[in-house]
Short mmCIF file of C-alpha atoms in Angstrom, two decimals:
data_model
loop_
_atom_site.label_atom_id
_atom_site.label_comp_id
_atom_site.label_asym_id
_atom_site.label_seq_id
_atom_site.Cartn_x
_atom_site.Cartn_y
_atom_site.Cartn_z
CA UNK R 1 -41.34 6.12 3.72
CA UNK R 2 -41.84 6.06 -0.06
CA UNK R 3 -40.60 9.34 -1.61
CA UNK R 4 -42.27 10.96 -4.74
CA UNK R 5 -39.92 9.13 -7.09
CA UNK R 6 -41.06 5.61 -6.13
CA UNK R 7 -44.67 7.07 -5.60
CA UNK R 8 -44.99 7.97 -9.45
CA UNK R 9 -43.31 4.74 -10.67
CA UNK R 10 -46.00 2.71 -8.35
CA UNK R 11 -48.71 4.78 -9.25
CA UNK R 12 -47.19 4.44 -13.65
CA UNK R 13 -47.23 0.11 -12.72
CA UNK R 14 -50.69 0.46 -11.33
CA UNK R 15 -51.86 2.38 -14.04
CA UNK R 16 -50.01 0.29 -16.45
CA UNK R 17 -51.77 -3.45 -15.24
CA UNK R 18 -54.62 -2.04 -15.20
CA UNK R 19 -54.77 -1.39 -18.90
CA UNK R 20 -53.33 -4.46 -19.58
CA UNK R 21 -55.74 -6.37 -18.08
CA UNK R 22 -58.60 -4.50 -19.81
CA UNK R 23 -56.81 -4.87 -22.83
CA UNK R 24 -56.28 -8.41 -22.22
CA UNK R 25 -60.57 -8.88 -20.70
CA UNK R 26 -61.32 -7.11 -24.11
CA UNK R 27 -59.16 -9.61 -26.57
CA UNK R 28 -60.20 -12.56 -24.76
CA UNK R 29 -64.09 -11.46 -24.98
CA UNK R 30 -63.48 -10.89 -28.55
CA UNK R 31 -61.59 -13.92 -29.08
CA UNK R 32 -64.54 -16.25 -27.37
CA UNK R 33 -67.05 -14.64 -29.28
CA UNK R 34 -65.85 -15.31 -32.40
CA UNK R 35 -64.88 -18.88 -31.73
CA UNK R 36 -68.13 -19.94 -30.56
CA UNK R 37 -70.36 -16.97 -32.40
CA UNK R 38 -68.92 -17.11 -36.37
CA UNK R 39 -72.53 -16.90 -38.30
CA UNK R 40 -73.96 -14.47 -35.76
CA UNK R 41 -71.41 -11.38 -37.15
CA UNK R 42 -73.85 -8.85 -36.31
CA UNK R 43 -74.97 -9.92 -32.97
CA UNK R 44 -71.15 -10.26 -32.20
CA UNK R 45 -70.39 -7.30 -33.43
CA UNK R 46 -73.43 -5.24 -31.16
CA UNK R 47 -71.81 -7.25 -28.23
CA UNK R 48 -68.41 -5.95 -28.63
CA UNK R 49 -69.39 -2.88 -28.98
CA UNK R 50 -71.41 -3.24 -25.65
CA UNK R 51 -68.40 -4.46 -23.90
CA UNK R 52 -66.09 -1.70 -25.29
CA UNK R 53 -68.72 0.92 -23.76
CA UNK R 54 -67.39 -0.33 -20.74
CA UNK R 55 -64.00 0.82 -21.01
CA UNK R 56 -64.18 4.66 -20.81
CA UNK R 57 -65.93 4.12 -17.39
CA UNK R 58 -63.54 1.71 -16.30
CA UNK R 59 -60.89 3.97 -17.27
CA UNK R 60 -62.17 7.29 -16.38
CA UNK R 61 -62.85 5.86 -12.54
CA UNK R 62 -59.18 4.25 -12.88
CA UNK R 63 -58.15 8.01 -14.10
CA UNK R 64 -59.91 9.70 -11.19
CA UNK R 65 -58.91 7.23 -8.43
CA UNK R 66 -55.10 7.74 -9.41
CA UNK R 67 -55.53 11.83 -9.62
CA UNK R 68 -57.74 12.08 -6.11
CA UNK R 69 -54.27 9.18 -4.59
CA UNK R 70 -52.08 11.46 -6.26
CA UNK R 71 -53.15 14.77 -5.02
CA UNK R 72 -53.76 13.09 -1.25
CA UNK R 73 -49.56 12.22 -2.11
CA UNK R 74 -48.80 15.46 -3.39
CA UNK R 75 -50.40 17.32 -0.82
CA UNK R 76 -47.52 17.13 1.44
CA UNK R 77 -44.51 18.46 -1.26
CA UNK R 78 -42.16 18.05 1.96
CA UNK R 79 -41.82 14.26 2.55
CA UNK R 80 -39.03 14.35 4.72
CA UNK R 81 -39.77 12.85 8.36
CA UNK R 82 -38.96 14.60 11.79
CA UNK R 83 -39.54 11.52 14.51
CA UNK R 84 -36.36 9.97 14.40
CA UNK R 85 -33.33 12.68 13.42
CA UNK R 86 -30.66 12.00 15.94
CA UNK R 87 -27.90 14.28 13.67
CA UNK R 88 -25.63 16.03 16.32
CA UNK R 89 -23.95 19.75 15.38
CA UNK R 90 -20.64 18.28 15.21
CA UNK R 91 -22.03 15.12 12.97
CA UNK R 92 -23.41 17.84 10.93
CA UNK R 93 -20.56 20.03 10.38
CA UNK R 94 -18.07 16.84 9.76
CA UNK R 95 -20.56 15.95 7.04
CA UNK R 96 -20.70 19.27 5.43
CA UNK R 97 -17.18 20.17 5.63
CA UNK R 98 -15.95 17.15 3.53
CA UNK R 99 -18.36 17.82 0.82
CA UNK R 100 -16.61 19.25 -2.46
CA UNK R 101 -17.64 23.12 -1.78
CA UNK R 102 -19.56 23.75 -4.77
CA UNK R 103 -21.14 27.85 -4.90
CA UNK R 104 -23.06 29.63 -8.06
CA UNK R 105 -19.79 30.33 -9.13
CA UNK R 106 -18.95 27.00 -10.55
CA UNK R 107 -21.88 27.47 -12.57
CA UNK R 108 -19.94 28.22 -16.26
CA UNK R 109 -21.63 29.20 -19.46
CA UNK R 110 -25.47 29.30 -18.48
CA UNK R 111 -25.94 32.97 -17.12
CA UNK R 112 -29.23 31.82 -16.47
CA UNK R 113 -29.05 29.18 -14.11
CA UNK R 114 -26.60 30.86 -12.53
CA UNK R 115 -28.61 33.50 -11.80
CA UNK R 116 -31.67 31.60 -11.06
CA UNK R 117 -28.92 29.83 -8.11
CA UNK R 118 -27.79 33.66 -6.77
CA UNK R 119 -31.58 34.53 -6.88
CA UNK R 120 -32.32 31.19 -5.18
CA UNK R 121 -29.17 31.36 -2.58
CA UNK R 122 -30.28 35.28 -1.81
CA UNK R 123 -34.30 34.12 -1.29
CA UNK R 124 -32.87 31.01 1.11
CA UNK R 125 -30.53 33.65 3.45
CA UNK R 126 -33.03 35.66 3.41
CA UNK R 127 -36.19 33.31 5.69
CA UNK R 128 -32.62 31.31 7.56
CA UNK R 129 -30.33 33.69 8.36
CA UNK R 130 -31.41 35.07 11.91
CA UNK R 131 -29.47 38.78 10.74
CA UNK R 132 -32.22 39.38 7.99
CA UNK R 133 -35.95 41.36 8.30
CA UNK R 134 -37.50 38.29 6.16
CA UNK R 135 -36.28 35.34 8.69
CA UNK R 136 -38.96 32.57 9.84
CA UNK R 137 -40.23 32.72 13.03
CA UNK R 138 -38.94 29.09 12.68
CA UNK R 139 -35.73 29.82 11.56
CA UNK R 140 -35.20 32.96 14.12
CA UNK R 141 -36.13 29.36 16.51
CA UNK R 142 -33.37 27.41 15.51
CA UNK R 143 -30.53 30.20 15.25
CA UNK R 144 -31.66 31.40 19.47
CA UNK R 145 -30.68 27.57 20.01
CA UNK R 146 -27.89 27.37 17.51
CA UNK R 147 -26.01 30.27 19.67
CA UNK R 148 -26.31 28.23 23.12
CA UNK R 149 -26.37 24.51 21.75
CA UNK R 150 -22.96 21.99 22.15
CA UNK R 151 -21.65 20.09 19.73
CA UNK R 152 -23.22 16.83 20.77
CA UNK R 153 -26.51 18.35 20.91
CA UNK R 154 -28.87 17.61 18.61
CA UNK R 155 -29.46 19.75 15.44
CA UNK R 156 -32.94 19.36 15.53
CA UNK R 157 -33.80 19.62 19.24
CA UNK R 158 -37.25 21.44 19.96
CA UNK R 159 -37.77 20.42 15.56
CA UNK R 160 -36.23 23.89 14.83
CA UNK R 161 -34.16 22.83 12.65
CA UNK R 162 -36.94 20.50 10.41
CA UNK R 163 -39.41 23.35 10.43
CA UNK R 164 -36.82 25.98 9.85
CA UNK R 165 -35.27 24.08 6.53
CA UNK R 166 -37.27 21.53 5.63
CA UNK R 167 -40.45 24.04 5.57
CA UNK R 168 -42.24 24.23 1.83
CA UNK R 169 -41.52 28.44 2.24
CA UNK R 170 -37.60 27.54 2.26
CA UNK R 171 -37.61 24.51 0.03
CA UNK R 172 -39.88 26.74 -2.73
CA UNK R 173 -36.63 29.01 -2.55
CA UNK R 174 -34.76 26.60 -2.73
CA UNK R 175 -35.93 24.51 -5.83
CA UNK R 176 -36.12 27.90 -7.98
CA UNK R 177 -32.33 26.44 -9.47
CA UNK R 178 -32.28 23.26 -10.04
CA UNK R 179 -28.02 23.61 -9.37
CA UNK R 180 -28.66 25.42 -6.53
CA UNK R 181 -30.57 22.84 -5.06
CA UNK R 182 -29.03 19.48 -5.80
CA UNK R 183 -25.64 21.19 -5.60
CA UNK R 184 -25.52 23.23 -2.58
CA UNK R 185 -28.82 23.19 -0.41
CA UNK R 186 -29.60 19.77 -0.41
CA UNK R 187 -26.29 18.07 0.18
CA UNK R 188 -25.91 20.18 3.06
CA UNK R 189 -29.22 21.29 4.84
CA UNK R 190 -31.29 17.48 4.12
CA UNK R 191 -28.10 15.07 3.54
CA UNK R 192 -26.15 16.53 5.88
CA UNK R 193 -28.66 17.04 8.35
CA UNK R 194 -29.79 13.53 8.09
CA UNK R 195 -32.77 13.41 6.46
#
C-alpha cells in the first residue's frame, strides 16, 4: 500500500511531467513556427497567442484532477491496513520492551512541546485506557479481551486493537506533539503492533 509520503512525491512527478511537456508542446510550436513562418510575424504571433490560451485550461483541469485524486487519498488520514496483522501479545511486548524508553520527560528546553506531548499523552489515556469516563467503545473492546487473552494470541483478534489505536479519534490525539508521536506512540502502538 502506498503511504501519504510516496502518494505526494507521485502526485509532485505527475504534476511535474506534465508541465514539462506543455512547456516542451509550447517551445516546439514556437520553434516550428518561426522556422517555417519568419515574414508572417504577426500571424505567428496571433497563433502563439492562440496556443498559449490553451494552457490555463490544460492546467487548471491538470490542477483540479490532482486536488479531486488528492482529497479521494486524503480522505482516509489512517492508511494503516487491518487484513493481515498476525502480531501476538508476547511479539508485542518483546518489541516494545527493547525500545529505548523515551517519556515527555526527555523533552529538554522546549516547554512547549513538552507540554503539547503531556497534553497529547493525557488526551491518548484518556479514549485507551479502559479505567477512564472518555474510553472508546473500541478501546473498552480491546482492554475486555486484553484481560482474558494469552500470550500467543493475537493482539488484534476481533480488530480491537486496529480500531481501538489506529482510529483517526486516537491518532488526532496523538499527532497534537510531534515528539509525542514519533517518539512514544508510534514506535510502540503501530511499529510495535505491526503495522
Amino acid at each position: 500500500m502506498i503511504n501519504l509520503q510516496n502518494q505526494s512525491i507521485v502526485l509532485f512527478m505527475v504534476l511535474k511531467f506534465l508541465c514539462k511537456t506543455l512547456l516542451y508542446k509550447q517551445i516546439s510550436t514556437f520553434e516550428i513556427q518561426n522556422k517555417y513562418q519568419i515574414k508572417k510575424i504577426k500571424k505567428n504571433n496571433k497563433n502563439i497567442k492562440m496556443s498559449n490560451s490553451n494552457i490555463p485550461i490544460i492546467l487548471s483541469l491538470t490542477l483540479i484532477s490532482l486536488v479531486i485524486f488528492g482529497l479521494f487519498v486524503g480522505s482516509d488520514k489512517n492508511a494503516l491496513t487491518n487484513s493481515t496483522n498476525t502480531t501476538t501479545f508476547s511479539q508485542w511486548a518483546s518489541c516494545y520492551t527493547k525500545l529505548n524508553s523515551t517519556t515527555c520527560d526527555d523533552i529538554k528546553n522546549n516547554s512547549t512541546e513538552q507540554n503539547l506531548c503531556y497534553q497529547s499523552s493525557f488526551q491518548v489515556g484518556q479514549l485507551t485506557y479502559d479505567d477512564s469516563n472518555f474510553t472508546t467503545t473500541e478501546c473498552h473492546n480491546f482492554h475486555q479481551f486484553f484481560k482474558t487473552a494469552k500470550s500467543s494470541d493475537m493482539i488484534n483478534t476481533g480488530d480491537h486493537y486496529f480500531y481501538c489505536y489506529m482510529s483517526r479519534e486516537v491518532q488526532n490525539a496523538a499527532y497534537q506533539s510531534q515528539y509525542y508521536y514519533n517518539k512514544i506512540y508510534r514506535p510502540i502502538y503501530i511499529s510495535c503492533a505491526g503495522y
